Short mmCIF file of C-alpha atoms and ligand atoms in Angstrom, two decimals:
data_model
loop_
_atom_site.label_atom_id
_atom_site.label_comp_id
_atom_site.label_asym_id
_atom_site.label_seq_id
_atom_site.Cartn_x
_atom_site.Cartn_y
_atom_site.Cartn_z
CA UNK A 1 83.17 28.91 -25.39
CA UNK A 2 85.10 29.61 -28.19
CA UNK A 3 86.31 33.12 -26.78
CA UNK A 4 87.13 31.86 -23.42
CA UNK A 5 89.49 30.16 -25.08
CA UNK A 6 90.76 32.28 -27.44
CA UNK A 7 90.94 34.80 -24.30
CA UNK A 8 92.59 32.14 -22.61
CA UNK A 9 95.29 31.38 -25.17
CA UNK A 10 95.58 35.33 -25.86
CA UNK A 11 96.60 35.27 -21.89
CA UNK A 12 98.88 32.58 -22.33
CA UNK A 13 100.84 34.31 -24.85
CA UNK A 14 100.94 37.39 -23.40
CA UNK A 15 102.42 35.61 -20.28
CA UNK A 16 105.23 33.77 -22.38
CA UNK A 17 105.82 37.25 -24.12
CA UNK A 18 106.36 38.81 -20.90
CA UNK A 19 108.63 36.17 -19.73
CA UNK A 20 111.07 35.98 -22.94
CA UNK A 21 110.89 39.90 -23.18
CA UNK A 22 112.26 40.21 -19.20
CA UNK A 23 114.72 37.75 -19.95
CA UNK A 24 116.41 39.75 -22.58
CA UNK A 25 117.21 42.12 -20.33
CA UNK A 26 120.64 43.09 -19.96
CA UNK A 27 121.93 44.47 -16.32
CA UNK A 28 123.69 46.92 -16.06
CA UNK A 29 127.00 46.11 -13.86
CA UNK A 30 129.30 48.43 -15.04
CA UNK A 31 129.64 51.52 -12.86
CA UNK A 32 130.93 53.85 -15.66
CA UNK A 33 127.46 53.32 -17.27
CA UNK A 34 125.80 54.32 -13.99
CA UNK A 35 124.10 57.36 -14.89
CA UNK A 36 124.34 60.69 -13.45
CA UNK A 37 121.35 61.34 -10.81
CA UNK A 38 120.11 63.70 -8.26
CA UNK A 39 118.73 61.61 -5.30
CA UNK A 40 115.73 63.80 -3.58
CA UNK A 41 116.54 65.57 -0.31
CA UNK A 42 114.85 63.63 2.77
CA UNK A 43 115.95 66.98 4.68
CA UNK A 44 114.21 69.19 1.88
CA UNK A 45 110.30 69.88 2.25
CA UNK A 46 108.06 68.61 -0.81
CA UNK A 47 108.03 73.16 -1.25
CA UNK A 48 112.00 73.17 -1.28
CA UNK A 49 112.79 74.72 1.99
CA UNK A 50 115.21 72.85 3.91
CA UNK A 51 114.06 71.00 7.42
CA UNK A 52 116.04 72.07 10.36
CA UNK A 53 115.18 70.27 13.68
CA UNK A 54 114.05 66.91 14.91
CA UNK A 55 110.84 68.82 15.33
CA UNK A 56 110.06 69.61 11.81
CA UNK A 57 110.81 66.37 10.78
CA UNK A 58 108.52 64.66 12.74
CA UNK A 59 105.90 66.93 12.38
CA UNK A 60 105.66 67.11 8.44
CA UNK A 61 108.19 65.95 7.02
CA UNK A 62 108.08 62.38 8.01
CA UNK A 63 104.75 62.34 6.99
CA UNK A 64 105.44 63.76 3.74
CA UNK A 65 107.39 60.82 3.01
CA UNK A 66 105.61 57.88 4.34
CA UNK A 67 102.88 59.59 2.02
CA UNK A 68 104.99 59.74 -1.17
CA UNK A 69 106.03 55.85 -0.71
CA UNK A 70 102.60 54.92 0.13
CA UNK A 71 101.59 56.66 -3.13
CA UNK A 72 103.87 55.88 -5.43
CA UNK A 73 105.78 52.72 -4.20
CA UNK A 74 104.41 49.59 -1.98
CA UNK A 75 100.70 51.10 -1.99
CA UNK A 76 98.44 51.76 1.17
CA UNK A 77 97.68 49.38 3.30
CA UNK A 78 94.41 48.90 5.26
CA UNK A 79 94.13 50.21 9.06
CA UNK A 80 95.55 47.58 11.61
CA UNK A 81 92.41 45.24 12.85
CA UNK A 82 91.83 43.57 15.55
CA UNK A 83 93.77 39.95 15.69
CA UNK A 84 92.37 36.45 17.22
CA UNK A 85 94.76 34.05 18.03
CA UNK A 86 94.87 30.12 19.38
CA UNK A 87 98.18 28.49 20.38
CA UNK A 88 98.55 25.28 18.60
CA UNK A 89 101.44 24.15 20.74
CA UNK A 90 104.23 24.55 23.15
CA UNK A 91 107.01 22.51 24.31
CA UNK A 92 109.10 23.93 27.51
CA UNK A 93 111.81 21.17 26.92
CA UNK A 94 112.22 21.72 22.83
CA UNK A 95 115.65 21.37 20.88
CA UNK A 96 116.96 18.88 23.00
CA UNK A 97 115.97 20.45 26.08
CA UNK A 98 117.64 23.38 25.76
CA UNK A 99 114.65 25.88 24.57
CA UNK A 100 111.31 26.77 24.69
CA UNK A 101 108.87 26.44 21.09
CA UNK A 102 105.62 27.68 21.01
CA UNK A 103 103.37 27.79 17.71
CA UNK A 104 100.62 30.26 17.49
CA UNK A 105 97.80 30.69 14.56
CA UNK A 106 97.12 34.78 14.02
CA UNK A 107 93.51 34.88 12.35
CA UNK A 108 93.26 38.94 11.01
CA UNK A 109 89.49 38.23 10.16
CA UNK A 110 86.39 36.52 11.65
CA UNK A 111 86.50 33.44 9.55
CA UNK A 112 89.70 30.86 9.47
CA UNK A 113 91.12 32.14 6.58
CA UNK A 114 93.59 33.84 6.01
CA UNK A 115 95.76 32.91 8.93
CA UNK A 116 99.39 32.87 9.56
CA UNK A 117 101.49 30.42 12.09
CA UNK A 118 103.51 32.13 14.05
CA UNK A 119 107.03 29.53 15.38
CA UNK A 120 108.51 31.26 18.50
CA UNK A 121 111.47 29.80 19.99
CA UNK A 122 112.80 31.41 23.32
CA UNK A 123 115.80 30.62 25.15
CA UNK A 124 114.46 28.92 28.98
CA UNK A 125 114.85 30.94 31.41
CA UNK A 126 113.91 34.30 32.44
CA UNK A 127 111.40 35.88 29.61
CA UNK A 128 110.54 38.07 28.10
CA UNK A 129 113.31 37.94 25.47
CA UNK A 130 114.48 40.63 22.73
CA UNK A 131 113.58 38.90 19.91
CA UNK A 132 114.41 38.68 15.73
CA UNK A 133 110.90 38.65 14.20
CA UNK A 134 111.28 37.32 10.02
CA UNK A 135 109.09 35.96 7.43
CA UNK A 136 110.63 32.70 5.81
CA UNK A 137 110.55 31.63 2.25
CA UNK A 138 110.19 27.86 2.20
CA UNK A 139 107.85 27.68 5.55
CA UNK A 140 108.19 27.62 8.99
CA UNK A 141 109.18 23.51 9.27
CA UNK A 142 111.98 24.40 6.50
CA UNK A 143 113.99 26.61 8.89
CA UNK A 144 115.10 23.83 11.56
CA UNK A 145 114.65 19.71 11.41
CA UNK A 146 112.43 19.82 14.58
CA UNK A 147 109.59 17.52 13.70
CA UNK A 148 107.19 19.18 16.02
CA UNK A 149 106.83 22.57 14.01
CA UNK A 150 103.80 22.29 12.04
CA UNK A 151 103.24 22.16 8.46
CA UNK A 152 102.31 25.35 6.11
CA UNK A 153 98.81 24.87 4.55
CA UNK A 154 99.12 27.95 2.56
CA UNK A 155 100.44 27.57 -0.86
CA UNK A 156 103.88 27.39 -1.97
CA UNK A 157 106.26 27.36 -4.95
CA UNK A 158 108.10 24.61 -6.07
CA UNK A 159 111.18 23.23 -4.07
CA UNK A 160 112.11 21.20 -1.74
CA UNK A 161 109.64 19.11 -0.18
CA UNK A 162 106.30 20.64 -2.21
CA UNK A 163 104.20 18.98 -4.04
CA UNK A 164 101.62 20.31 -6.09
CA UNK A 165 102.19 23.63 -4.22
CA UNK A 166 101.53 21.59 -0.76
CA UNK A 167 103.85 21.72 1.47
CA UNK A 168 105.28 18.14 2.49
CA UNK A 169 107.30 16.52 5.59
CA UNK A 170 110.04 16.13 3.11
CA UNK A 171 110.78 19.83 3.37
CA UNK A 172 111.64 19.53 7.01
CA UNK A 173 115.41 21.88 7.95
CA UNK A 174 116.09 22.39 4.39
CA UNK A 175 116.47 25.87 4.77
CA UNK A 176 118.53 25.81 7.88
CA UNK A 177 121.31 26.71 6.76
CA UNK A 178 119.84 30.54 6.80
CA UNK A 179 118.66 29.95 10.57
CA UNK A 180 121.04 29.31 13.02
CA UNK A 181 118.60 29.10 15.68
CA UNK A 182 120.55 27.59 18.86
CA UNK A 183 123.25 30.84 18.29
CA UNK A 184 120.16 33.21 18.19
CA UNK A 185 119.05 31.82 21.30
CA UNK A 186 122.39 31.23 23.04
CA UNK A 187 123.01 35.01 22.89
CA UNK A 188 119.88 35.65 24.62
CA UNK A 189 117.21 35.93 21.96
CA UNK A 190 114.23 34.79 20.68
CA UNK A 191 113.08 33.69 17.22
CA UNK A 192 109.89 34.43 15.85
CA UNK A 193 109.14 33.27 12.18
CA UNK A 194 106.18 33.29 9.79
CA UNK A 195 105.86 31.68 6.41
CA UNK A 196 104.94 34.54 4.06
CA UNK A 197 103.22 32.62 2.28
CA UNK A 198 100.45 32.27 4.80
CA UNK A 199 100.11 36.36 4.68
CA UNK A 200 99.43 36.12 0.99
CA UNK A 201 100.93 33.82 -1.41
CA UNK A 202 103.28 34.92 -3.56
CA UNK A 203 102.11 34.71 -7.12
CA UNK A 204 99.98 37.09 -9.44
CA UNK A 205 96.67 36.53 -9.11
CA UNK A 206 94.87 39.63 -9.49
CA UNK A 207 95.15 40.29 -5.93
CA UNK A 208 92.41 37.78 -4.92
CA UNK A 209 94.36 35.37 -2.21
CA UNK A 210 95.52 36.01 0.94
CA UNK A 211 94.87 39.45 3.05
CA UNK A 212 94.48 41.32 -0.04
CA UNK A 213 90.82 38.99 -1.15
CA UNK A 214 90.22 39.09 2.67
CA UNK A 215 90.24 43.15 3.19
CA UNK A 216 90.38 44.93 -0.38
CA UNK A 217 86.63 46.85 -1.31
CA UNK A 218 85.37 45.30 -4.34
CA UNK A 219 85.59 46.74 -7.12
CA UNK A 220 88.68 48.62 -9.59
CA UNK A 221 91.86 48.61 -7.31
CA UNK A 222 93.08 51.93 -7.49
CA UNK A 223 96.82 53.00 -7.92
CA UNK A 224 98.03 52.99 -4.73
CA UNK A 225 96.58 50.21 -3.57
CA UNK A 226 99.11 47.60 -1.55
CA UNK A 227 100.96 44.94 -3.24
CA UNK A 228 102.41 41.87 -2.03
CA UNK A 229 105.46 43.68 -0.29
CA UNK A 230 102.99 46.00 1.79
CA UNK A 231 100.78 43.17 2.92
CA UNK A 232 103.66 40.83 4.10
CA UNK A 233 104.82 43.90 5.76
CA UNK A 234 101.09 44.35 7.15
CA UNK A 235 101.59 40.91 8.21
CA UNK A 236 104.43 41.63 10.42
CA UNK A 237 103.13 44.50 12.05
CA UNK A 238 99.80 42.28 13.16
CA UNK A 239 102.71 39.64 14.28
CA UNK A 240 104.06 42.08 16.39
CA UNK A 241 100.92 43.06 17.96
CA UNK A 242 100.32 39.02 18.97
CA UNK A 243 104.17 39.40 20.16
CA UNK A 244 102.63 42.21 22.61
CA UNK A 245 100.85 39.79 24.34
CA UNK A 246 103.51 37.43 24.21
CA UNK A 247 105.20 36.51 27.68
CA UNK A 248 108.37 35.24 26.31
CA UNK A 249 109.22 37.80 23.59
CA UNK A 250 109.88 41.57 24.78
CA UNK A 251 107.90 43.73 22.25
CA UNK A 252 109.75 46.98 22.89
CA UNK A 253 113.09 45.01 21.49
CA UNK A 254 111.94 43.27 18.65
CA UNK A 255 114.72 43.32 15.52
CA UNK A 256 112.25 42.79 12.19
CA UNK A 257 114.67 41.08 9.57
CA UNK A 258 114.39 39.74 6.11
CA UNK A 259 116.19 38.79 3.08
CA UNK A 260 116.13 39.73 -0.48
CA UNK A 261 111.82 40.84 -1.36
CA UNK A 262 111.63 40.05 2.83
CA UNK A 263 114.20 42.57 2.87
CA UNK A 264 112.29 45.03 1.04
CA UNK A 265 109.17 43.91 3.21
CA UNK A 266 111.25 44.19 6.44
CA UNK A 267 112.01 47.69 5.69
CA UNK A 268 109.04 48.91 4.64
CA UNK A 269 107.04 47.38 7.98
CA UNK A 270 110.26 49.49 9.95
CA UNK A 271 109.27 52.31 8.32
CA UNK A 272 105.52 52.22 8.74
CA UNK A 273 105.60 50.78 12.06
CA UNK A 274 107.43 52.47 15.01
CA UNK A 275 106.81 49.65 17.43
CA UNK A 276 109.92 47.70 15.30
CA UNK A 277 112.93 48.74 17.41
CA UNK A 278 115.17 47.44 15.05
CA UNK A 279 115.18 46.61 10.91
CA UNK A 280 117.63 44.83 9.14
CA UNK A 281 117.97 44.26 5.37
CA UNK A 282 119.53 41.11 4.47
CA UNK A 283 120.61 41.31 0.22
CA UNK A 284 117.39 43.17 -0.19
CA UNK A 285 118.11 45.38 -3.34
CA UNK A 286 115.82 47.03 -6.34
CA UNK A 287 112.50 48.30 -4.02
CA UNK A 288 114.95 47.63 -0.77
CA UNK A 289 117.64 48.99 -0.01
CA UNK A 290 119.18 49.93 -3.31
CA UNK A 291 119.04 53.10 -4.85
CA UNK A 292 116.69 53.01 -7.59
CA UNK A 293 118.22 55.94 -9.81
CA UNK A 294 121.68 53.92 -10.40
CA UNK A 295 119.92 51.43 -12.32
CA UNK A 296 122.54 49.03 -11.50
CA UNK A 297 121.68 45.33 -11.98
CA UNK A 298 118.10 44.69 -11.33
CA UNK A 299 115.73 47.82 -12.36
CA UNK A 300 112.07 49.16 -11.59
CA UNK A 301 111.02 48.54 -15.16
CA UNK A 302 112.68 44.58 -14.39
CA UNK A 303 111.23 43.88 -11.22
CA UNK A 304 107.65 45.42 -12.54
CA UNK A 305 107.90 43.42 -15.47
CA UNK A 306 108.78 39.77 -13.36
CA UNK A 307 107.02 40.80 -10.01
CA UNK A 308 104.15 43.24 -11.27
CA UNK A 309 102.27 42.26 -7.90
CA UNK A 310 104.84 43.58 -5.54
CA UNK A 311 104.66 46.88 -5.81
CA UNK A 312 101.52 49.23 -6.35
CA UNK A 313 100.30 49.61 -9.96
CA UNK A 314 101.44 53.40 -9.61
CA UNK A 315 105.15 52.30 -9.60
CA UNK A 316 105.24 51.27 -12.64
CA UNK A 317 105.07 54.85 -13.96
CA UNK A 318 108.81 55.03 -13.07
CA UNK A 319 109.71 51.94 -15.39
CA UNK A 320 112.58 53.48 -17.01
CA UNK A 321 111.79 56.66 -15.71
CA UNK A 322 113.53 56.77 -12.15
CA UNK A 323 114.51 60.54 -12.06
CA UNK A 324 110.89 61.14 -12.07
CA UNK A 325 110.21 59.29 -8.16
CA UNK A 326 109.45 61.96 -5.79
CA UNK A 327 111.88 59.52 -3.75
CA UNK A 328 115.03 57.00 -3.42
CA UNK A 329 115.18 54.44 -1.13
CA UNK A 330 117.44 56.19 0.95
CA UNK A 331 114.53 57.91 1.90
CA UNK A 332 113.21 54.68 2.98
CA UNK A 333 116.23 54.04 5.62
CA UNK A 334 115.87 57.34 7.00
CA UNK A 335 111.84 56.58 7.74
CA UNK A 336 113.49 53.98 10.08
CA UNK A 337 115.25 56.72 11.81
CA UNK A 338 116.65 57.07 14.81
CA UNK A 339 115.94 53.40 15.17
CA UNK A 340 118.94 51.02 14.40
CA UNK A 341 118.83 49.90 11.03
CA UNK A 342 121.22 47.58 9.36
CA UNK A 343 121.67 47.03 5.80
CA UNK A 344 123.99 44.26 4.62
CA UNK A 345 125.02 43.42 0.82
CA UNK A 346 126.82 40.55 -0.82
CA UNK A 347 129.65 40.70 -2.77
CA UNK A 348 128.53 38.39 -5.86
CA UNK A 349 124.99 39.79 -5.50
CA UNK A 350 125.14 42.60 -8.17
CA UNK A 351 121.89 42.02 -9.13
CA UNK A 352 120.84 44.00 -6.21
CA UNK A 353 123.64 46.66 -6.52
CA UNK A 354 125.61 46.00 -3.29
CA UNK A 355 127.26 49.58 -3.87
CA UNK A 356 123.66 50.75 -4.01
CA UNK A 357 122.65 49.65 -0.91
CA UNK A 358 125.47 50.87 0.86
CA UNK A 359 124.74 54.91 -0.57
CA UNK A 360 121.35 54.44 0.36
CA UNK A 361 122.84 53.66 4.11
CA UNK A 362 125.14 57.07 3.65
CA UNK A 363 122.58 58.93 2.15
CA UNK A 364 119.61 58.18 4.97
CA UNK A 365 122.36 59.16 7.52
CA UNK A 366 121.98 63.03 7.27
CA UNK A 367 118.14 62.35 9.04
CA UNK A 368 119.95 60.07 11.81
CA UNK A 369 122.53 63.14 12.72
CA UNK A 370 119.41 65.50 12.50
CA UNK A 371 117.59 63.52 15.34
CA UNK A 372 120.36 62.00 17.50
CA UNK A 373 122.33 65.45 17.51
CA UNK A 374 125.47 64.11 16.41
CA UNK A 375 127.33 62.64 13.28
CA UNK A 376 125.57 58.94 12.69
CA UNK A 377 127.70 57.17 9.87
CA UNK A 378 130.62 59.21 9.15
CA UNK A 379 131.51 56.53 6.02
CA UNK A 380 132.76 58.37 3.17
CA UNK A 381 133.50 54.58 1.02
CA UNK A 382 131.61 51.59 0.70
CA UNK A 383 134.10 49.67 3.21
CA UNK A 384 135.73 46.73 1.95
CA UNK A 385 134.60 42.96 1.97
CA UNK A 386 133.91 41.32 5.49
CA UNK A 387 134.38 44.91 7.48
CA UNK A 388 131.08 45.82 8.94
CA UNK A 389 130.94 49.43 9.83
CA UNK A 390 128.08 49.37 13.29
CA UNK A 391 126.94 53.07 14.10
CA UNK A 392 123.44 53.11 14.59
CA UNK A 393 123.16 52.83 10.98
CA UNK A 394 125.11 49.23 10.24
CA UNK A 395 126.64 48.23 6.82
CA UNK A 396 128.80 44.83 5.39
CA UNK A 397 129.08 43.44 2.31
CA UNK A 398 130.57 40.14 2.79
CA UNK A 399 132.24 37.50 0.31
CA UNK A 400 129.66 35.04 -1.54
CA UNK A 401 126.09 35.38 -3.06
CA UNK A 402 122.78 36.01 -2.48
CA UNK A 403 121.95 34.80 0.86
CA UNK A 404 121.53 34.60 4.11
CA UNK A 405 124.51 33.25 6.20
CA UNK A 406 126.23 32.65 9.35
CA UNK A 407 128.16 35.59 8.59
CA UNK A 408 125.24 37.80 8.06
CA UNK A 409 123.72 36.53 11.30
CA UNK A 410 126.76 36.94 13.25
CA UNK A 411 126.83 40.55 12.28
CA UNK A 412 123.26 41.24 13.69
CA UNK A 413 123.98 39.86 16.90
CA UNK A 414 126.55 41.61 17.51
CA UNK A 415 124.32 44.36 16.13
CA UNK A 416 121.69 43.56 18.51
CA UNK A 417 123.89 43.63 21.22
CA UNK A 418 124.72 46.52 21.15
CA UNK A 419 121.10 48.29 20.90
CA UNK A 420 118.33 45.65 21.93
CA UNK A 421 119.92 45.06 24.76
CA UNK A 422 118.84 46.33 28.34
CA UNK A 423 121.08 49.42 29.68
CA UNK A 424 121.70 50.08 25.60
CA UNK A 425 118.71 51.09 23.84
CA UNK A 426 119.69 54.74 22.51
CA UNK A 427 116.94 54.66 20.14
CA UNK A 428 114.42 54.37 22.74
CA UNK A 429 116.02 56.94 25.02
CA UNK A 430 116.50 59.28 22.31
CA UNK A 431 112.81 59.32 20.99
C1 LIG B 501 115.06 38.28 -7.63
C2 LIG B 501 114.19 39.81 -7.71
C3 LIG B 501 115.01 40.15 -6.28
C4 LIG B 501 115.14 39.51 -5.15
C5 LIG B 501 115.01 38.29 -5.03
C6 LIG B 501 114.56 37.47 -4.04
O1 LIG B 501 114.28 37.11 -8.65
O2 LIG B 501 114.52 39.91 -8.59
O3 LIG B 501 114.20 41.46 -6.22
O4 LIG B 501 113.52 40.09 -4.51
O5 LIG B 501 114.15 37.71 -6.14
O6 LIG B 501 113.10 37.55 -3.47
O7 LIG B 501 114.49 35.84 -3.84
#
C-alpha cells in the first residue's frame, strides 16, 4: 500500500515537473535566429544516388521515405482489418429539407468497442458525390445544431457541453464556425466527419484504450509502435474502406482534411493511403507541414514533451537533434505526390511556423514536378496574406489566428473544384 502510494505521488510529481518544464519553453519567433540547416533531398536515395525518373520514385524512393517516417516519426500501424458497420440513422430530408444525412457506426473488430461514428451529409439529388473527410475535435454533434446528430459516447476532454469527460447535448453546434455544412453541400460535395476520440482518446494512457488497446500485441511496445496520430490516420483509412461501399460518396474523389493535430493526421493518412485523392492541411504545424529543422515556434522537444503519445517513441531521439532526422516534413508532402495537396497557414499562428509550412510545400514541389513532367508550384517567395497560390500544390496564409475558418474552406472548395470535379482529375490521369 505504502509503496503504491509513494509510486503514485512520484508519478504525479513527475507529471507536474514535466508540465512546469514544458511551460518554461521559450519558442523562437525570430527569423534571424533560425539555425542554418540542410534538408534531406527527397530525390536522392538513402545511398546518395539521385532519383532520375518517376519510375525510380515509385519503385524505390517513395517506399524508402515511407519507411523512414514509420520508423522514426509516426510509428508503424497495423495492416488494414475488415470492418463491420451498422447504419444508425438516415434521413433524405435533413437540414430543413436541403440535405441527405446518414450516420453509420464502423467497428474495427468483432467487438462493439472501439467503434467510430461517421456523420455523412450529402447534397440531395444524384449521388455519388466527391467528399471532404475530416476528423473533428469536439464530436459530430458540435459541427452543426442539427438535433438528429447522435452524441458521441467516447471520452472527451473538457470543453463546451462536456461533463466528467462525457458529452451532453449542450455542446450541439458549438464548433459550427469551423464547419460551413450548407456551403459545402451547395457546392456539390458531401461532408463526412468523425469524432477523433472514437478512434483513440487523446490523452496519454499508455496506449491502453482506443484502437491501440484493440490491436497492440501484449508486451513492451517497440520504438516504432504507432502513436496517436498514426492511430487517427489509420481510422481515416478505415473510414475510406467504408466509403467505398457508401452510395452517397464517390470514394475515388475524397479529400482528407484536418486542422492542427488533425492536419498532421490528414497528411500522414494521405501519405500512407494512396486512395485519398487529395489532402488538406490546415495550420498543422510541427509534425505536420512545418519543417522541423527550423525550430521556429513549437519544436520536436516541446511537442514530444507536451504530447508524449502522439508520435512513436523513436521520434523522441530527435528532440533538440533535428539535424539528425533522416527526413523532414517536405518529404511527408512529397509522399502525397502527385495528388493535389493544399497547405494553409495563419498569420498569427506563429507556433505552427507559417513560413516553415510554406517552405515544406516549396521543397516538396520537385517531386511533383518529376512525377508530372512539368514545373509545379513555381513560387519563390512566401505569398502575401490572403493571396492563395493554387497549383496541384496549393498554399495560403490568411490573416488571423490558429483556426479553421470560412476563408479557409472557401479556398479548399475552389481547390477541390479544380481537382475533384469530373473532367479535371489530373492526379488520376497522371498516375
Ligand atoms: C497544440 C500543439 C500543436 C497543435 C495544436 C492542436 O497545443 O502544440 O502541435 O497540434 O495543439 O492540435 O490544437
